[in-house]
Coordinates of C-alpha atoms in Angstrom, one line a residue:
M173 CA 8.7 49.2 25.8
R174 CA 5.1 49.2 27.3
K175 CA 3.4 45.8 27.6
S176 CA 0.1 45.3 25.7
N177 CA -3.1 44.8 27.8
R178 CA -4.8 42.8 25.0
P179 CA -4.9 39.4 26.9
T180 CA -6.5 41.1 29.9
W181 CA -9.2 42.7 27.7
L182 CA -9.8 39.4 25.9
I183 CA -10.4 37.6 29.2
L184 CA -12.8 40.3 30.4
L185 CA -14.8 40.2 27.1
L186 CA -15.0 36.4 27.2
T187 CA -16.2 36.5 30.8
L188 CA -18.9 39.0 30.0
A189 CA -20.0 36.9 27.1
L190 CA -20.3 33.8 29.3
I191 CA -22.3 35.7 31.9
A192 CA -24.7 36.9 29.2
T193 CA -25.1 33.4 27.8
G194 CA -25.7 32.0 31.3
C195 CA -28.5 34.5 31.9
G196 CA -30.2 33.5 28.7
A197 CA -30.1 37.0 27.1
T198 CA -31.4 36.1 23.7
G199 CA -33.2 39.3 22.9
K200 CA -36.2 37.3 21.7
A201 CA -39.6 36.9 23.4
N202 CA -40.7 33.5 24.4
T203 CA -43.8 32.8 22.2
S204 CA -44.1 29.0 22.8
G205 CA -46.1 29.2 26.1
E206 CA -43.3 27.2 27.7
G207 CA -42.2 28.4 31.2
A208 CA -39.4 30.8 31.5
A209 CA -36.4 29.9 33.6
E210 CA -37.4 30.1 37.3
G211 CA -36.4 33.3 38.9
S212 CA -35.5 35.0 35.6
G213 CA -38.5 37.4 35.8
E214 CA -39.4 36.7 32.1
L215 CA -43.1 36.6 31.4
K216 CA -44.6 33.6 29.7
K217 CA -46.1 34.5 26.4
V218 CA -49.5 32.9 25.8
V219 CA -52.4 33.6 23.4
L220 CA -56.1 33.6 24.1
R221 CA -58.4 33.2 21.1
L222 CA -61.9 34.5 21.7
K223 CA -65.1 33.1 20.4
W224 CA -66.1 36.2 18.6
V225 CA -64.9 39.8 17.8
H226 CA -63.7 42.1 20.5
Q227 CA -66.6 43.5 22.6
A228 CA -67.7 43.7 26.2
Q229 CA -68.8 40.0 26.1
F230 CA -65.1 39.4 26.9
A231 CA -64.6 42.3 29.3
G232 CA -63.1 40.1 32.1
F233 CA -60.2 39.1 30.0
Y234 CA -59.4 42.7 29.0
A235 CA -59.6 43.6 32.7
A236 CA -57.1 40.9 33.6
V237 CA -54.7 42.5 31.1
E238 CA -55.3 46.1 32.0
K239 CA -55.3 45.6 35.7
G240 CA -52.1 43.6 35.5
Y241 CA -53.5 40.3 36.8
Y242 CA -51.9 38.3 34.1
K243 CA -48.6 40.1 34.5
D244 CA -48.7 39.4 38.3
A245 CA -49.2 35.8 37.4
G246 CA -46.0 35.8 35.3
L247 CA -48.0 35.9 32.0
D248 CA -47.8 38.1 28.9
V249 CA -51.2 37.5 27.3
E250 CA -52.2 38.4 23.8
I251 CA -56.0 38.4 23.2
R252 CA -57.0 37.7 19.6
P253 CA -60.6 37.9 18.1
G254 CA -62.4 34.9 16.9
G255 CA -65.2 34.3 14.4
S256 CA -65.9 32.0 11.4
D257 CA -62.5 32.8 9.9
F258 CA -60.7 32.0 13.2
P259 CA -62.6 29.3 15.0
S260 CA -61.1 29.1 18.5
V261 CA -61.2 25.3 18.8
Q262 CA -59.2 24.8 15.6
M263 CA -56.8 27.6 16.4
V264 CA -56.0 26.2 19.8
A265 CA -55.9 22.6 18.5
S266 CA -53.2 23.6 16.0
G267 CA -50.9 24.2 19.0
S268 CA -50.0 27.7 18.0
E269 CA -52.3 29.2 20.7
Q270 CA -52.7 28.1 24.2
F271 CA -56.3 29.1 25.4
G272 CA -59.6 29.7 23.7
V273 CA -63.2 30.6 24.4
T274 CA -66.1 28.7 22.7
G275 CA -69.6 27.4 23.3
A276 CA -69.6 24.3 25.5
D277 CA -71.2 22.2 22.7
Q278 CA -68.1 22.8 20.6
I279 CA -65.9 21.1 23.2
L280 CA -68.0 18.0 22.9
L281 CA -68.2 18.1 19.1
G282 CA -64.5 18.7 18.9
R283 CA -63.8 15.7 21.1
E284 CA -65.9 13.5 18.9
K285 CA -63.7 14.6 16.0
G286 CA -60.6 13.7 17.9
V287 CA -59.6 17.2 19.0
P288 CA -58.3 16.9 22.6
V289 CA -59.6 20.1 24.2
T290 CA -60.8 20.4 27.8
A291 CA -63.1 23.0 29.4
L292 CA -61.5 24.9 32.3
A293 CA -64.2 27.3 33.3
T294 CA -67.6 28.6 32.0
I295 CA -67.9 32.3 31.8
Y296 CA -71.6 32.7 31.1
R297 CA -73.2 30.1 33.3
E298 CA -76.6 31.1 32.0
T299 CA -76.8 31.3 28.2
P300 CA -77.3 34.8 26.8
F301 CA -78.9 33.3 23.7
V302 CA -82.6 34.1 23.1
L303 CA -85.1 34.2 20.3
F304 CA -86.8 37.6 20.1
A305 CA -89.5 39.3 18.1
L306 CA -90.7 42.9 17.6
K307 CA -93.5 43.5 20.1
E308 CA -96.1 44.4 17.5
S309 CA -95.7 40.8 16.1
G310 CA -97.5 39.4 19.1
I311 CA -95.0 36.5 19.3
T312 CA -94.2 35.6 22.9
S313 CA -93.6 31.8 22.9
M314 CA -92.2 29.0 20.8
E315 CA -95.7 27.9 20.0
D316 CA -96.3 31.2 18.3
L317 CA -93.5 30.5 15.8
V318 CA -95.4 27.7 14.1
G319 CA -96.3 28.8 10.6
Q320 CA -94.1 31.8 10.9
R321 CA -90.9 32.7 9.0
I322 CA -88.0 33.1 11.5
G323 CA -84.3 33.7 11.2
V324 CA -82.0 30.7 12.0
K325 CA -78.2 30.8 12.4
L326 CA -77.1 27.4 11.2
G327 CA -74.2 25.2 12.3
G328 CA -73.4 26.3 15.9
N329 CA -74.6 26.8 19.5
E330 CA -77.4 29.0 18.4
E331 CA -79.0 26.5 16.1
L332 CA -78.6 23.8 18.8
T333 CA -80.3 25.9 21.4
Y334 CA -83.2 26.9 19.1
R335 CA -83.8 23.3 18.1
A336 CA -83.6 22.1 21.7
M337 CA -86.2 24.8 22.7
A338 CA -88.5 23.6 19.9
D339 CA -88.1 20.0 20.9
S340 CA -88.8 20.8 24.6
A341 CA -92.0 22.7 23.5
G342 CA -93.1 19.7 21.4
I343 CA -92.8 21.5 18.2
D344 CA -91.6 20.0 14.9
T345 CA -89.3 22.6 13.3
K346 CA -90.6 21.5 9.9
D347 CA -93.7 23.4 10.9
I348 CA -91.6 26.6 11.1
D349 CA -90.5 28.5 8.0
E350 CA -86.7 28.8 8.6
M351 CA -84.6 31.4 6.8
P352 CA -80.8 31.2 7.2
V353 CA -79.5 34.5 8.5
K354 CA -76.2 35.9 9.7
F355 CA -75.7 39.1 11.6
D356 CA -77.5 41.9 9.8
L357 CA -80.8 42.6 11.7
S358 CA -82.5 44.1 8.6
P359 CA -84.7 41.0 7.9
L360 CA -86.2 41.4 11.4
L361 CA -86.6 45.1 11.3
T362 CA -88.2 45.1 7.8
G363 CA -90.6 42.3 8.7
Q364 CA -89.0 39.7 6.4
V365 CA -88.8 37.4 9.4
K366 CA -90.9 37.4 12.6
A367 CA -88.3 36.2 15.1
W368 CA -84.5 36.5 15.4
P369 CA -81.8 34.4 17.1
G370 CA -79.4 36.5 19.1
Y371 CA -77.8 37.4 22.4
V372 CA -79.8 39.3 25.0
I373 CA -76.6 41.2 25.7
N374 CA -76.1 42.3 22.1
E375 CA -78.7 42.0 19.3
V376 CA -81.6 42.6 21.7
L377 CA -79.9 45.8 23.0
A378 CA -79.1 46.9 19.4
T379 CA -82.7 46.5 18.4
E380 CA -84.0 48.4 21.4
A381 CA -81.4 51.1 20.7
Q382 CA -83.1 51.7 17.4
G383 CA -86.4 52.4 19.1
H384 CA -88.1 49.0 18.9
E385 CA -89.7 47.1 21.8
V386 CA -89.2 43.4 21.8
N387 CA -90.6 40.2 23.2
I388 CA -88.0 37.7 24.4
I389 CA -88.3 33.9 24.3
K390 CA -85.8 32.5 26.8
P391 CA -84.3 28.9 26.6
Q392 CA -84.6 28.7 30.3
D393 CA -88.4 28.9 30.0
Y394 CA -88.2 25.5 28.1
G395 CA -85.7 23.9 30.5
I396 CA -82.7 24.6 28.2
N397 CA -79.5 26.2 29.5
F398 CA -76.3 25.3 27.7
Y399 CA -73.1 26.9 28.9
A400 CA -72.2 29.6 26.5
D401 CA -68.7 31.1 26.5
T402 CA -66.4 28.4 27.9
L403 CA -62.6 28.8 28.5
F404 CA -60.6 25.8 27.3
A405 CA -57.1 24.5 26.5
K406 CA -55.6 21.4 24.8
Q407 CA -55.3 18.5 27.2
E408 CA -51.6 18.2 26.2
L409 CA -50.9 21.7 27.7
I410 CA -52.9 20.9 30.9
E411 CA -50.8 17.8 31.4
K412 CA -47.5 19.4 30.4
D413 CA -47.7 22.7 32.3
P414 CA -50.6 22.7 34.9
E415 CA -49.1 25.6 36.7
L416 CA -49.3 27.8 33.6
V417 CA -52.9 26.7 33.2
R418 CA -53.7 27.4 36.8
S419 CA -52.1 30.9 36.7
F420 CA -54.0 31.8 33.5
V421 CA -57.4 30.6 34.8
Q422 CA -57.1 32.2 38.2
A423 CA -55.9 35.5 36.7
S424 CA -58.8 35.4 34.2
M425 CA -61.3 34.9 36.9
K426 CA -59.8 37.8 38.9
G427 CA -60.3 39.9 35.8
W428 CA -64.0 38.8 35.5
E429 CA -64.6 39.6 39.2
Y430 CA -63.2 43.1 38.6
A431 CA -65.4 43.5 35.5
I432 CA -68.5 42.5 37.5
D433 CA -67.6 45.0 40.2
H434 CA -66.7 47.8 37.8
P435 CA -68.8 47.2 34.7
E436 CA -68.5 50.7 33.2
E437 CA -64.7 50.8 33.6
A438 CA -64.4 47.2 32.2
A439 CA -66.5 48.1 29.2
E440 CA -64.4 51.1 28.5
M441 CA -61.2 48.9 28.6
G442 CA -62.6 46.9 25.6
L443 CA -62.6 50.0 23.4
K444 CA -58.8 49.7 22.8
Y445 CA -59.2 46.2 21.5
G446 CA -62.1 46.5 19.1
E447 CA -62.7 48.9 16.2
N448 CA -65.9 51.1 15.9
L449 CA -67.2 50.1 19.4
K450 CA -69.7 52.5 21.0
L451 CA -69.1 53.0 24.7
D452 CA -72.8 53.2 25.6
H453 CA -73.5 49.9 23.9
E454 CA -70.5 48.3 25.5
I455 CA -71.5 49.4 29.0
N456 CA -75.1 48.2 28.4
M457 CA -73.7 44.8 27.2
M458 CA -71.5 44.5 30.3
K459 CA -74.3 45.3 32.7
A460 CA -76.7 42.9 30.9
S461 CA -74.0 40.2 31.3
I462 CA -73.7 40.3 35.0
P463 CA -76.9 38.3 35.9
L464 CA -75.8 35.6 33.5
L465 CA -72.3 35.2 34.9
Q466 CA -73.4 34.2 38.4
P467 CA -77.1 33.5 38.2
D468 CA -77.0 31.0 41.1
N469 CA -74.4 32.8 43.2
R470 CA -72.0 29.9 42.7
P471 CA -68.2 30.5 42.3
L472 CA -67.5 32.3 39.1
G473 CA -66.5 29.9 36.3
K474 CA -67.5 26.7 38.1
M475 CA -69.1 24.0 36.0
E476 CA -71.6 21.3 37.0
A477 CA -71.6 17.7 35.7
S478 CA -75.4 17.8 35.4
A479 CA -75.2 20.7 32.9
W480 CA -72.7 18.8 30.7
E481 CA -74.9 15.7 30.9
T482 CA -77.9 17.6 29.8
L483 CA -76.0 19.2 26.9
Q484 CA -74.7 15.9 25.7
E485 CA -78.2 14.3 25.9
N486 CA -79.6 17.1 23.7
L487 CA -76.7 16.9 21.3
M488 CA -77.3 13.2 20.9
E489 CA -81.1 13.5 20.7
L490 CA -80.9 16.2 18.0
E491 CA -78.1 14.2 16.2
F492 CA -75.5 16.9 16.4
L493 CA -73.4 14.4 18.3
K494 CA -73.2 10.8 17.1
K495 CA -71.2 9.2 20.0
E496 CA -71.3 9.8 23.7
Q497 CA -68.1 11.3 25.1
D498 CA -66.5 10.6 28.5
L499 CA -67.6 13.7 30.4
S500 CA -64.9 13.1 33.1
T501 CA -62.4 14.1 30.5
I502 CA -64.4 17.0 29.0
F503 CA -64.2 19.5 31.8
T504 CA -62.4 20.2 35.0
N505 CA -62.8 22.7 37.9
E506 CA -59.4 22.0 39.4
F507 CA -57.8 25.2 38.2
L508 CA -60.4 27.4 39.7
E509 CA -59.5 26.3 43.2

């Protein structure tokens, strides 16, 4: 009678099962942002929450994905759009997302509310925010706004910058007729308001594309320059996994360097992320962004203590911020090096 081979097969199956268990073959992606086992080759899954909807304003992050810089750093990065329904500070603070982009002022305001987020790099070292008017209005300065009705976007970096500009010009904003606006440019184009708050890389371009010449009032002309898009993470993540943070920041900066060197290609990359984007507009947005990313030829992303001090002083003076924050804990350049 022939002997059964069942014990041999059972031993082989058990051995294979143990090998698979030891290798961590779970069949599920790691979505926690925690590091994968060293040497396993598994990418770390992280999420980046943007400040606003997908567009060339964030081209460097798209380039970091499309050129494989995040992957080379061991990261699988998902980029999600932001906006009023998905505010990046709150989304990252919840712990479900690892990195975010927001205005530098929101970092300080978040800290005052007990939200422990820390700035890791500034993308737009020179703010793209401006006030602008149709050329035929004759408005060219803050002083020209007195007695005029203008659009104001309330509750964020744009309102802060506008009020700081007025304060620097010695103008009481009570002498300006302010009309709350959102994103539809119709009130400006129809003459309902005489000036509009927007980004020189976006709304100004959109207005010019419709055949209108504009006059631009820059914050820099009034000594105001608040960091705009700022990359940040929770302090808890920075302390728990600094190598993850370093890998993400440096891969992101590599993406931005590529976008600066290849603006048309980088703008085109963004089309796969956003809906209804027009390539010409995205290319113009990216090209207009370049002078604002490195206006002083300093290393991309690097932040200055003096800029944060000025921002905090203005937030306090305008009563956006009630209590001074410890700036040594608000930002760090260590992951750029």
